[in-house]
Amino acid sequence: MQLSREALLRAYRQMKVIREFEERLHVDIQTGEIAGFTHLYCGQEAVAVGVCEHLTEDDKIVSTHRGHGHCLAKGCDVNGMMKEIWGSREGLCKGKGGSMHIADVDKGMLGANGIVGAGAPIAVGAGIACKLDGKGAVAITFSGDGACNQGTTFEAMNMAVVTKASCIFVFENNHYSEHTGFEYAVGTQKDIASRAEAFGMKVWRGDGTDFFSVYETMREVLDYVRAGNGPAAVEFDTERFFGHFEGDPQRYRGPGELDRIRELRDCLKNFRRNVTEAKLLDHADLDALDAEVLEAIEESVRQAKAAPRPTAQDVLEDVYISY
Amino acid sequence: MTKMMYRDAVLTTIAEEMERDENVVVLGEDVVGGMGTPGGPEAIGGIWSTSTGLFGKFGAARVIDTPISESAIVGAAAGLALSGKRPVAELMFADFIGVSLDQIWNQIGKFRYMFGGKTKCPAVIRMAYGAGYNAAAQHSQAVHQMLTGMPGLKVVMPSTPADVKGLLRQAIRDDDPVIFLEHKALYGVTGDVPDDKDFTIPFGHARLSRAGEDVTIVSTGLLLGFCEAVADKLAAEGIGCDVIDLRTTSPIDEETILDSVEVTGRLVVVDEAPPRCSLASDICATVANKAFASLKAPPQAVNPPHTPVPFARELESAYLPSADKIEAAVRKVLSYR
Ligand SMILES: Cc1ncc(C[n+]2csc(CCOP(=O)(O)OP(=O)(O)O)c2C)c(N)n1
Ligand SMILES: [Mg+2]
């Protein structure tokens, strides 16, 4: 663990931004002011941040329906995202996409995605482009334990191997796809990484509730792929703290499950304990960041509420032709 | 008659048909819900509550919860149908047909013809379609336009609980593949439903939901209610509209449309899919071809614009055909003397 003080503070801040962004959405969605389907990333922050802290704007990521964390970790603007989710015309996608379709291609964020399993093939193409560009950049696809059952994911894994694409399959196993358990839906009832291995990829595994596990694992994975060895896969075991979508009554959970994972598998608590026990940072450093982040999220909501709304004419913009 | 919601009409029809015919099987994502979780099977039903309780009643062999694998879901329905079963597959959101399109288009839609008429393929593929929930470009689409254009498929779009009952039962008993499109904004709508467990509605028979002699309005699904509201409003002004609910887009009931236009001479078609090569343009063309002499005004189509479905509330409501737009189209055809 050779991270500088600045790098540690930055990583914590990034995770905290995602956490507070989502906790705030969870509250604001109850008021009915925010439209559409929203899937919160709370609980999985260590994965997005532990991956993206290694990346530059040349590296690409492809995200999922649960994309806010990936977007924020890859550098999408907090205010632009909040405005998008609130449906403003100043949102990152002018209010046309919403929560499930946030993208910032200039930042290497090739889009959240409403279609489960659609991301992996896109990352193969982006990974081939990275290889063609020859600058050592990589393309990363995030997929859930549910998405790993999609034929598109299988095809993408094989094609990445065959084309030696500079592509990394990051599987976030949070044990649930919608209301269905991992053990039912993934026939091997084992892990996802061994599937990727069967496609001919080198694979890694890590604890997706521990930033340091993710970060150190990704250092190895990225060294391997950036060196031109072709694709790789990594599975992180993690937790989702909220329901599948906002409004999900979660009756599929066990008694006390949510309290237990919030207590024992919270990446922010784990991070704080690790760095304070190792005397790398003290509580005051982190408390100051907490306050700063809360204010930043508050400000993003203020802006989102005040931002101009789209108008009927906007419907006909951004298409190559309209009838 | 029993009062029930559109979604319950789906559920009870499937249950009654499963009771009647052991070859009827259900498959789809989360159609049981809770499989492999601490809460256990049926801890929570499918997201539309259109399969609640089926697992408990009919068991895991006939109520098959699937992984997220739309291509394999429809493909399995094809294989089940070719093997003497009557699968009722659910795709959750109609937009997900994209993932399974080969199995719909090149497989189930083609078997009967391609195999020289020697086989049948009694598969039902159900899916929730339509805008109105700000669910954005990949969870809001009306997909009937593309499917209606595919030879070999029957395409059903019920607008009332009673029609769900009669048409879904017909779909399950039908020997051809049927795409059954349920509008997600109609699931909570209540209506009277016949109790007869053999109540079916034959395909290709439209329903006249309002009668009048001045304008013919043709629609389906959610938008039918908008058309009825416009017809009721105009009736107060002494303008009479025939409102025709197509119920199925393939086969299509041309006769009812043509008979109506022969009286009114004025046609408005209201369609939830984009305008090019659409159901609306198809019907306008049919009427221009076959009832040209009766027409007193150019037929009008009311469609969303040629764009993906946008997210924000203001954008989505500008996108969807509204009562105002329908009324404007009706007044336009009336403006021709
Ligand atoms: C093609 C497709 N099928 C089904 C869905 C509905 N759906 C959205 S998310 C989801 C579960 C995804 O599970 P997983 O990949 O584990 O991701 P998680 O939600 O756990 O982040 C399902 C079934 C969809 N959006 N797209
Ligand atoms: Mg999952």
XYZ file of C-alpha atoms and ligand atoms in Angstrom:
687
model
C 0.000 0.000 0.000
C 2.192 2.851 -1.248
C -0.514 5.432 -1.862
C 0.384 9.044 -1.110
C -1.659 11.062 1.344
C -3.161 12.997 -1.585
C -4.104 9.799 -3.394
C -5.746 8.403 -0.261
C -7.727 11.571 0.327
C -8.783 11.635 -3.292
C -9.933 8.003 -3.265
C -11.945 8.559 -0.090
C -13.454 11.708 -1.480
C -14.494 9.969 -4.706
C -16.197 7.155 -2.806
C -17.872 9.623 -0.501
C -19.163 11.672 -3.428
C -20.815 8.579 -4.886
C -22.240 7.579 -1.508
C -23.749 10.970 -0.756
C -24.950 11.453 -4.322
C -26.908 8.209 -4.043
C -28.105 8.707 -0.455
C -29.426 12.099 -1.483
C -31.171 10.694 -4.551
C -32.740 8.028 -2.358
C -34.306 10.812 -0.290
C -35.255 13.100 -3.165
C -36.839 10.312 -5.198
C -39.428 9.773 -2.429
C -40.800 13.259 -3.095
C -41.778 12.294 -6.620
C -39.905 15.207 -8.152
C -37.404 12.977 -9.951
C -38.864 11.027 -12.854
C -37.997 7.643 -14.268
C -36.227 4.505 -13.044
C -33.210 4.981 -10.817
C -30.807 2.244 -9.739
C -28.490 3.283 -6.910
C -24.840 2.229 -6.660
C -24.481 2.600 -2.860
C -22.363 -0.174 -1.384
C -20.282 -0.771 -4.503
C -18.275 2.497 -4.454
C -14.942 0.787 -3.821
C -15.194 -1.006 -7.165
C -15.815 2.051 -9.339
C -13.235 4.136 -7.527
C -10.632 1.381 -7.095
C -10.811 0.800 -10.860
C -11.089 4.362 -12.120
C -8.371 5.854 -9.891
C -5.920 4.070 -12.205
C -7.400 5.499 -15.398
C -6.735 8.532 -17.573
C -9.084 10.232 -20.028
C -7.624 8.023 -22.792
C -8.969 4.958 -21.037
C -12.600 4.131 -21.689
C -15.299 2.633 -19.539
C -18.692 1.215 -20.465
C -21.257 1.144 -17.700
C -24.617 -0.353 -16.763
C -28.112 0.603 -15.578
C -26.483 1.103 -12.146
C -24.089 3.635 -13.580
C -23.882 6.719 -11.346
C -20.835 5.420 -9.479
C -18.929 4.554 -12.639
C -19.731 7.959 -14.145
C -18.631 9.916 -11.080
C -15.480 7.825 -10.662
C -14.546 8.404 -14.307
C -14.810 12.150 -13.876
C -18.305 13.081 -15.011
C -19.361 16.410 -13.535
C -21.433 16.038 -10.362
C -23.640 19.012 -11.163
C -24.134 17.924 -14.762
C -25.153 14.468 -13.555
C -27.545 15.708 -10.903
C -29.131 18.024 -13.466
C -29.483 15.130 -15.893
C -31.215 12.949 -13.331
C -33.551 15.845 -12.519
C -34.246 16.128 -16.268
C -32.829 19.595 -16.858
C -31.771 20.794 -20.288
C -28.427 21.675 -18.693
C -27.897 18.037 -17.706
C -24.977 16.055 -19.119
C -27.306 14.659 -21.789
C -29.667 17.675 -21.942
C -32.360 15.765 -20.079
C -32.738 13.309 -22.939
C -31.111 10.307 -21.265
C -31.675 10.457 -17.517
C -30.214 8.182 -14.871
C -29.797 5.117 -17.085
C -28.075 6.869 -19.988
C -25.508 9.234 -18.521
C -22.484 9.528 -20.793
C -19.468 11.766 -21.306
C -17.552 10.323 -24.214
C -14.842 13.017 -24.090
C -13.997 11.798 -20.600
C -13.852 8.190 -21.778
C -17.252 7.406 -20.253
C -19.053 5.638 -23.094
C -22.408 5.505 -21.401
C -24.515 3.947 -18.745
C -26.857 1.457 -20.399
C -30.445 0.372 -19.933
C -29.921 -2.911 -21.733
C -28.349 -5.526 -19.488
C -25.386 -7.075 -21.276
C -25.112 -4.400 -23.955
C -21.907 -2.923 -22.565
C -19.457 -5.803 -22.964
C -19.437 -5.921 -26.792
C -19.055 -2.126 -26.921
C -16.004 -2.404 -24.679
C -14.480 -4.955 -27.043
C -14.655 -2.443 -29.874
C -13.269 0.294 -27.674
C -10.518 -2.113 -26.599
C -9.638 -2.841 -30.219
C -9.474 0.918 -30.821
C -7.134 1.269 -27.829
C -4.926 -1.429 -29.316
C -4.927 0.308 -32.724
C -3.985 3.610 -31.102
C -1.011 1.913 -29.451
C -0.835 4.260 -26.456
C -1.418 1.620 -23.823
C -4.964 2.741 -23.099
C -7.616 0.191 -22.133
C -11.388 -0.200 -22.314
C -13.231 -1.490 -19.266
C -16.726 -2.915 -19.109
C -18.573 -3.172 -15.821
C -21.080 -6.034 -15.673
C -23.243 -7.422 -12.912
C -23.737 -11.046 -11.908
C -26.982 -10.897 -13.897
C -25.383 -9.450 -17.016
C -22.832 -12.247 -17.016
C -25.639 -14.592 -18.147
C -26.332 -12.631 -21.307
C -25.133 -14.156 -24.589
C -23.715 -10.770 -25.521
C -21.308 -11.030 -22.588
C -20.176 -14.501 -23.673
C -19.663 -13.370 -27.252
C -17.733 -10.329 -26.101
C -15.414 -12.381 -23.919
C -14.562 -14.758 -26.720
C -14.171 -12.006 -29.274
C -11.927 -10.013 -26.946
C -9.658 -13.041 -26.585
C -9.632 -13.766 -30.315
C -8.861 -10.143 -31.226
C -6.501 -9.595 -28.281
C -8.464 -6.444 -27.501
C -7.114 -4.181 -24.754
C -10.206 -4.816 -22.783
C -11.003 -5.612 -19.152
C -14.187 -7.278 -17.965
C -14.956 -6.086 -14.450
C -17.679 -8.232 -12.893
C -19.416 -6.729 -9.879
C -20.996 -9.634 -8.080
C -23.536 -8.153 -5.647
C -25.345 -11.512 -5.447
C -28.590 -10.283 -6.924
C -29.940 -9.605 -10.374
C -33.150 -7.736 -9.794
C -34.993 -10.093 -7.378
C -33.102 -13.248 -8.264
C -30.142 -14.718 -6.377
C -26.744 -15.344 -7.915
C -26.836 -18.989 -6.875
C -29.969 -19.632 -8.873
C -29.138 -17.688 -12.016
C -25.473 -18.578 -12.508
C -25.554 -22.288 -13.203
C -22.063 -23.121 -11.975
C -23.108 -21.673 -8.575
C -19.447 -20.783 -8.219
C -17.974 -17.535 -9.319
C -18.020 -15.507 -12.496
C -14.255 -15.290 -12.885
C -13.944 -18.994 -13.673
C -16.331 -18.483 -16.585
C -14.064 -15.776 -17.953
C -11.119 -18.099 -17.430
C -12.842 -20.730 -19.526
C -12.938 -18.220 -22.377
C -9.151 -18.079 -22.235
C -8.575 -14.974 -20.150
C -6.301 -14.442 -17.214
C -8.518 -13.616 -14.254
C -8.257 -11.937 -10.876
C -10.562 -11.769 -7.869
C -10.930 -9.167 -5.143
C -13.073 -7.833 -2.319
C -15.353 -5.197 -3.772
C -16.096 -3.688 -0.384
C -12.428 -2.923 0.245
C -10.904 -0.095 -1.759
C -7.369 -1.393 -1.236
C -8.222 -4.866 -2.466
C -9.791 -3.423 -5.618
C -7.034 -0.888 -6.167
C -4.142 -3.340 -5.751
C -5.855 -6.002 -7.846
C -6.501 -3.502 -10.619
C -2.880 -2.398 -10.598
C -1.888 -5.926 -11.628
C -4.729 -6.308 -14.121
C -3.941 -2.996 -15.781
C -0.195 -3.678 -15.948
C -1.014 -6.930 -17.707
C -3.455 -5.452 -20.245
C -1.521 -2.235 -20.892
C 1.520 -4.375 -21.704
C -0.379 -5.749 -24.694
C -1.222 -9.203 -23.351
C -4.819 -9.006 -24.559
C -7.953 -8.940 -22.415
C -8.391 -9.872 -18.769
C -11.237 -10.301 -16.334
C -11.695 -9.548 -12.666
C -14.519 -10.315 -10.282
C -15.240 -8.239 -7.218
C -17.525 -9.551 -4.535
C -19.607 -6.630 -3.349
C -22.951 -5.473 -1.903
C -25.799 -3.294 -3.007
C -27.224 -1.337 -0.094
C -30.523 -0.327 -1.682
C -33.155 -2.194 -3.655
C -32.757 -3.085 -7.306
C -34.542 0.130 -8.247
C -35.951 2.827 -6.036
C -39.233 1.521 -4.660
C -38.172 -2.153 -4.511
C -39.546 -3.673 -1.255
C -36.617 -6.162 -1.165
C -38.517 -9.056 0.348
C -35.909 -11.392 -1.134
C -33.339 -10.302 1.490
C -32.671 -12.321 4.629
C -33.524 -11.035 8.126
C -30.998 -8.446 9.235
C -29.131 -8.687 5.939
C -29.193 -4.984 5.162
C -28.033 -4.007 8.666
C -25.280 -6.609 8.511
C -23.862 -5.494 5.171
C -24.126 -1.828 6.151
C -22.192 -2.673 9.315
C -19.557 -5.102 8.055
C -19.286 -4.558 4.316
C -19.291 -0.780 4.009
C -16.310 0.308 1.905
C -16.243 3.766 3.467
C -16.168 2.436 7.023
C -13.546 -0.131 6.009
C -11.409 2.545 4.390
C -11.641 4.845 7.381
C -10.691 2.062 9.774
C -7.763 0.952 7.627
C -6.186 4.348 7.119
C -6.699 5.594 10.667
C -5.394 2.385 12.258
C -2.355 2.535 9.988
C -1.990 6.228 10.905
C -2.013 7.258 7.249
C -4.833 9.739 7.781
C -6.679 10.855 10.868
C -10.391 11.129 11.494
C -10.267 14.899 11.260
C -8.990 14.693 7.654
C -11.858 12.446 6.689
C -14.459 14.377 8.662
C -13.441 17.524 6.803
C -13.908 15.734 3.486
C -17.286 14.412 4.597
C -18.506 17.921 5.287
C -17.107 19.247 2.034
C -18.743 16.474 0.002
C -22.106 16.933 1.672
C -22.006 20.596 0.745
C -21.023 19.761 -2.845
C -23.982 17.398 -3.186
C -26.311 19.944 -1.608
C -25.059 22.482 -4.135
C -25.642 20.051 -7.022
C -29.254 19.596 -5.912
C -29.712 23.368 -5.564
C -28.422 23.769 -9.101
C -30.517 20.903 -10.468
C -33.705 22.353 -8.999
C -32.986 25.823 -10.373
C -31.730 24.715 -13.801
C -33.822 25.448 -16.900
C -36.239 22.759 -18.047
C -36.227 21.403 -21.587
C -38.958 22.537 -23.960
C -41.039 20.798 -26.609
C -38.716 22.054 -29.374
C -35.780 20.255 -27.759
C -37.405 16.927 -28.648
C -36.498 17.485 -32.290
C -32.848 18.335 -31.687
C -29.895 15.923 -31.859
C -31.448 13.647 -34.468
C -30.006 13.650 -37.953
C -33.418 14.172 -39.423
C -36.827 14.752 -37.913
C -40.307 14.224 -39.270
C -68.689 -10.172 -15.140
C -65.938 -9.455 -12.657
C -64.207 -6.110 -12.167
C -60.468 -6.497 -12.419
C -57.310 -4.701 -13.382
C -55.611 -5.154 -16.751
C -52.645 -6.810 -14.999
C -54.946 -9.251 -13.183
C -56.647 -10.099 -16.442
C -53.212 -11.169 -17.724
C -52.493 -13.212 -14.613
C -55.876 -14.925 -14.317
C -55.984 -15.816 -17.999
C -52.589 -17.484 -17.806
C -53.633 -19.310 -14.623
C -56.906 -20.521 -16.155
C -55.182 -21.746 -19.288
C -52.473 -23.515 -17.247
C -55.267 -25.190 -15.303
C -57.020 -26.278 -18.491
C -54.000 -27.432 -20.507
C -50.910 -28.908 -18.899
C -48.882 -28.028 -21.994
C -49.022 -24.342 -21.098
C -45.742 -23.260 -19.485
C -44.517 -19.841 -18.406
C -40.949 -18.576 -18.628
C -39.124 -15.300 -18.134
C -36.935 -13.199 -15.870
C -38.235 -12.913 -12.309
C -41.570 -14.520 -13.253
C -41.189 -16.329 -9.940
C -38.951 -13.794 -8.212
C -36.740 -14.501 -5.226
C -35.230 -17.700 -6.664
C -31.892 -18.427 -5.007
C -32.373 -15.711 -2.374
C -32.791 -15.849 1.418
C -36.433 -14.801 0.930
C -36.998 -17.798 -1.334
C -39.251 -18.321 -4.363
C -42.091 -15.819 -4.685
C -40.590 -13.620 -1.963
C -41.463 -11.015 -4.529
C -43.264 -11.462 -7.833
C -42.291 -10.297 -11.286
C -42.097 -6.533 -11.649
C -45.526 -6.256 -13.353
C -47.280 -8.696 -10.950
C -48.537 -10.640 -13.948
C -47.254 -14.008 -12.723
C -47.832 -13.754 -8.965
C -48.711 -17.102 -7.410
C -48.276 -19.210 -10.565
C -45.164 -20.897 -9.175
C -46.985 -21.945 -6.002
C -49.907 -23.312 -7.997
C -48.143 -24.992 -10.895
C -44.589 -25.620 -9.677
C -41.081 -25.065 -10.955
C -41.436 -27.393 -13.924
C -44.099 -25.234 -15.574
C -43.189 -21.801 -14.191
C -39.622 -21.297 -15.235
C -37.634 -18.414 -13.831
C -34.842 -17.679 -16.271
C -31.476 -15.928 -16.126
C -31.153 -12.604 -17.973
C -30.917 -14.189 -21.407
C -33.612 -12.894 -23.752
C -32.253 -14.683 -26.782
C -32.414 -18.005 -24.948
C -35.840 -17.202 -23.468
C -37.446 -16.711 -26.880
C -35.374 -19.510 -28.375
C -36.516 -21.854 -25.626
C -40.101 -20.783 -26.299
C -39.531 -21.737 -29.938
C -38.174 -25.155 -28.980
C -40.984 -25.751 -26.491
C -43.554 -24.796 -29.128
C -42.013 -27.146 -31.701
C -42.170 -29.900 -29.085
C -45.882 -29.754 -28.383
C -45.883 -27.260 -25.505
C -47.607 -23.886 -25.346
C -45.019 -21.517 -23.913
C -45.980 -18.092 -22.611
C -42.676 -16.226 -22.477
C -42.303 -12.817 -20.855
C -39.749 -10.246 -21.990
C -40.428 -7.738 -19.193
C -39.865 -4.656 -21.375
C -40.690 -4.727 -25.084
C -37.411 -2.915 -25.748
C -35.569 -6.129 -24.889
C -36.750 -7.805 -28.091
C -33.586 -6.252 -29.489
C -31.583 -8.889 -27.656
C -33.820 -11.727 -28.860
C -34.713 -10.516 -32.314
C -33.276 -13.407 -34.316
C -35.385 -15.908 -32.404
C -38.522 -13.830 -32.987
C -37.919 -12.804 -36.548
C -35.932 -15.582 -38.194
C -37.107 -18.479 -36.068
C -40.601 -18.494 -34.552
C -42.071 -16.219 -37.211
C -40.843 -18.393 -40.051
C -41.161 -22.041 -39.012
C -44.649 -22.711 -40.282
C -44.092 -21.306 -43.771
C -40.447 -22.259 -44.168
C -41.165 -25.846 -43.128
C -43.851 -26.134 -45.791
C -46.824 -25.716 -43.490
C -46.005 -28.980 -41.712
C -45.525 -27.509 -38.282
C -47.126 -25.102 -35.907
C -45.445 -22.827 -33.419
C -47.896 -21.980 -30.634
C -45.659 -19.591 -28.702
C -46.861 -16.437 -26.955
C -44.247 -13.751 -26.333
C -45.609 -11.180 -23.869
C -43.977 -7.849 -23.196
C -44.720 -4.481 -21.621
C -44.402 -1.578 -24.006
C -44.964 2.110 -24.217
C -44.061 5.511 -22.867
C -45.442 7.546 -19.988
C -43.073 6.613 -17.172
C -40.045 8.727 -18.099
C -38.169 5.475 -18.490
C -36.233 6.925 -21.447
C -35.046 5.557 -24.769
C -34.522 1.884 -23.893
C -37.530 1.221 -21.641
C -40.394 3.125 -23.288
C -40.743 2.064 -26.879
C -43.808 0.940 -28.773
C -42.499 -1.916 -30.918
C -45.579 -3.018 -32.883
C -44.450 -1.220 -36.020
C -41.484 -3.507 -36.601
C -43.257 -6.693 -35.480
C -46.389 -6.008 -37.542
C -44.135 -5.855 -40.571
C -42.782 -9.361 -39.974
C -44.604 -12.100 -41.860
C -45.539 -15.060 -39.676
C -46.246 -13.196 -36.455
C -49.607 -12.271 -35.007
C -49.469 -9.007 -33.079
C -51.964 -8.146 -30.328
C -52.362 -4.820 -28.469
C -55.219 -4.930 -25.960
C -56.548 -1.694 -24.474
C -58.976 -3.002 -21.812
C -59.009 -5.770 -19.185
C -61.780 -7.606 -21.057
C -59.780 -7.530 -24.260
C -56.736 -8.833 -22.392
C -58.816 -11.793 -21.265
C -60.272 -12.657 -24.617
C -57.180 -11.966 -26.666
C -54.616 -13.586 -24.372
C -56.714 -16.731 -24.136
C -56.959 -16.731 -27.920
C -53.178 -16.206 -28.131
C -52.428 -19.170 -25.867
C -54.832 -21.418 -27.774
C -53.658 -20.169 -31.173
C -51.366 -22.452 -33.146
C -49.280 -19.571 -34.493
C -46.731 -17.410 -32.685
C -48.328 -14.378 -31.067
C -46.627 -11.220 -29.838
C -48.745 -9.931 -26.967
C -48.091 -6.265 -26.228
C -49.259 -4.970 -22.848
C -49.116 -1.213 -22.304
C -47.375 -0.584 -18.997
C -49.544 2.464 -18.280
C -52.690 0.306 -18.560
C -51.751 -2.357 -15.988
C -53.609 -0.506 -13.227
C -56.745 0.201 -15.285
C -59.916 -1.574 -14.092
C -62.792 -2.908 -16.155
C -65.505 -5.566 -16.379
C -64.274 -8.936 -17.571
C -66.454 -11.894 -18.644
C -66.248 -14.882 -16.290
C -66.613 -17.527 -19.005
C -63.421 -19.571 -18.987
C -63.743 -20.109 -22.720
C -64.212 -16.426 -23.551
C -61.969 -15.644 -26.491
C -61.819 -12.783 -28.982
C -60.826 -13.814 -32.487
C -57.872 -11.993 -34.002
C -58.504 -9.461 -36.735
C -61.753 -8.163 -35.226
C -61.656 -4.520 -34.229
C -63.913 -3.036 -31.544
C -66.012 0.070 -32.082
C -65.671 1.956 -28.810
C -67.472 5.150 -29.866
C -69.900 5.574 -32.762
C -70.371 8.675 -34.899
C -70.768 9.677 -38.514
C -68.322 12.540 -39.042
C -64.802 11.214 -38.448
C -63.165 7.802 -38.129
C -60.435 7.567 -35.476
C -58.347 4.381 -35.388
C -55.994 3.522 -32.546
C -54.746 0.863 -30.106
C -53.530 0.472 -26.535
C -53.052 3.461 -24.252
C -53.824 6.030 -26.933
C -57.264 4.598 -27.506
C -58.374 6.213 -24.230
C -57.086 9.577 -25.448
C -59.114 9.140 -28.644
C -62.247 8.300 -26.655
C -61.792 11.428 -24.553
C -61.515 13.538 -27.704
C -64.585 11.870 -29.213
C -66.583 12.525 -26.030
C -65.525 16.161 -26.000
C -66.429 16.658 -29.654
C -69.747 14.850 -29.214
C -70.806 17.735 -26.973
C -70.241 20.022 -29.968
C -72.324 17.769 -32.166
C -69.369 16.146 -33.927
C -69.662 12.362 -34.103
C -66.587 10.099 -34.182
C -66.253 6.398 -34.785
C -63.422 5.298 -32.493
C -62.027 1.976 -33.658
C -59.821 -0.088 -31.373
C -57.861 -2.350 -33.694
C -57.012 -4.859 -30.906
C -54.695 -6.738 -33.297
C -52.369 -5.106 -35.803
C -51.667 -8.399 -37.545
C -54.080 -9.625 -38.722
C -55.740 -6.250 -39.212
C -59.472 -5.646 -39.526
C -59.533 -3.628 -42.750
C -63.225 -4.122 -43.214
C -64.276 -2.269 -40.085
C -62.012 0.664 -40.975
C -63.185 0.840 -44.580
C -66.860 0.515 -43.643
C -66.486 3.403 -41.226
C -64.599 5.640 -43.660
C -67.234 5.008 -46.284
C -69.670 6.735 -43.944
C -67.442 9.457 -42.476
C -65.061 10.168 -45.371
C -62.550 11.397 -42.805
C -59.757 9.387 -41.137
C -57.373 10.020 -38.242
C -54.999 7.239 -37.169
C -53.331 7.576 -33.771
C -50.204 5.497 -33.277
C -47.609 5.358 -30.462
C -44.659 4.396 -32.689
C -42.584 6.783 -34.864
C -44.132 7.976 -38.130
C -42.105 6.376 -40.900
C -43.342 3.020 -42.234
C -45.777 2.984 -39.340
C -49.114 1.416 -38.488
C -50.637 4.859 -39.093
C -49.054 5.307 -42.513
C -50.037 1.747 -43.410
C -53.692 2.342 -42.555
C -53.747 5.744 -44.295
C -52.366 4.060 -47.409
C -54.903 1.240 -47.241
C -57.759 3.707 -46.980
C -56.388 5.852 -49.809
C -56.183 2.723 -51.936
C -59.458 1.116 -51.117
C -61.798 3.929 -50.086
C -60.482 6.794 -52.198
C -63.895 7.711 -53.517
C -65.308 8.106 -50.010
C -62.589 10.440 -48.750
C -63.525 14.059 -48.084
C -60.173 15.017 -46.551
C -56.602 13.683 -46.650
C -56.155 11.014 -43.943
C -54.171 12.270 -40.936
C -51.640 10.321 -38.908
C -50.792 11.252 -35.320
C -47.462 9.719 -34.321
C -44.581 10.708 -32.065
C -41.700 12.347 -33.921
C -38.936 10.335 -35.611
C -36.709 10.333 -32.513
C -35.864 7.966 -29.679
C -38.102 8.379 -26.605
C -36.669 11.217 -24.491
C -36.344 11.130 -20.691
C -37.390 14.424 -19.084
C -41.087 14.906 -18.262
C -41.448 17.913 -20.561
C -39.766 16.043 -23.413
C -41.691 12.810 -23.041
C -45.039 14.553 -22.926
C -44.127 16.572 -25.995
C -43.101 13.300 -27.655
C -46.270 11.289 -27.009
C -49.446 11.871 -29.013
C -51.793 13.785 -26.691
C -55.522 14.480 -26.643
C -54.721 17.988 -27.927
C -52.807 16.664 -30.917
C -55.544 14.161 -31.681
C -58.210 16.854 -31.444
C -56.203 19.099 -33.768
C -55.979 16.294 -36.332
C -59.726 15.663 -36.097
C -60.441 19.368 -36.566
C -58.080 19.396 -39.514
C -59.928 16.634 -41.371
C -63.182 18.404 -40.535
C -61.888 21.658 -42.016
C -62.113 20.162 -45.521
C -65.582 20.703 -46.887
C -31.739 -6.910 -21.816
C -32.321 -6.588 -20.502
N -32.973 -7.542 -19.822
C -33.522 -7.272 -18.617
C -33.424 -6.025 -18.080
C -34.107 -5.695 -16.758
N -33.082 -5.587 -15.728
C -32.502 -4.409 -15.452
S -31.281 -4.568 -14.359
C -31.545 -6.217 -14.195
C -30.706 -7.005 -13.259
C -29.268 -6.870 -13.546
O -28.542 -7.576 -12.606
P -26.970 -7.419 -12.516
O -26.361 -7.576 -13.856
O -26.520 -8.343 -11.459
O -26.744 -5.913 -12.085
P -27.163 -5.201 -10.711
O -28.565 -4.743 -10.877
O -26.976 -6.155 -9.616
O -26.238 -4.041 -10.626
C -32.580 -6.626 -15.022
C -33.078 -8.000 -15.131
C -32.742 -5.038 -18.835
N -32.645 -3.778 -18.412
N -32.178 -5.354 -20.026
Mg -26.158 -8.023 -9.452
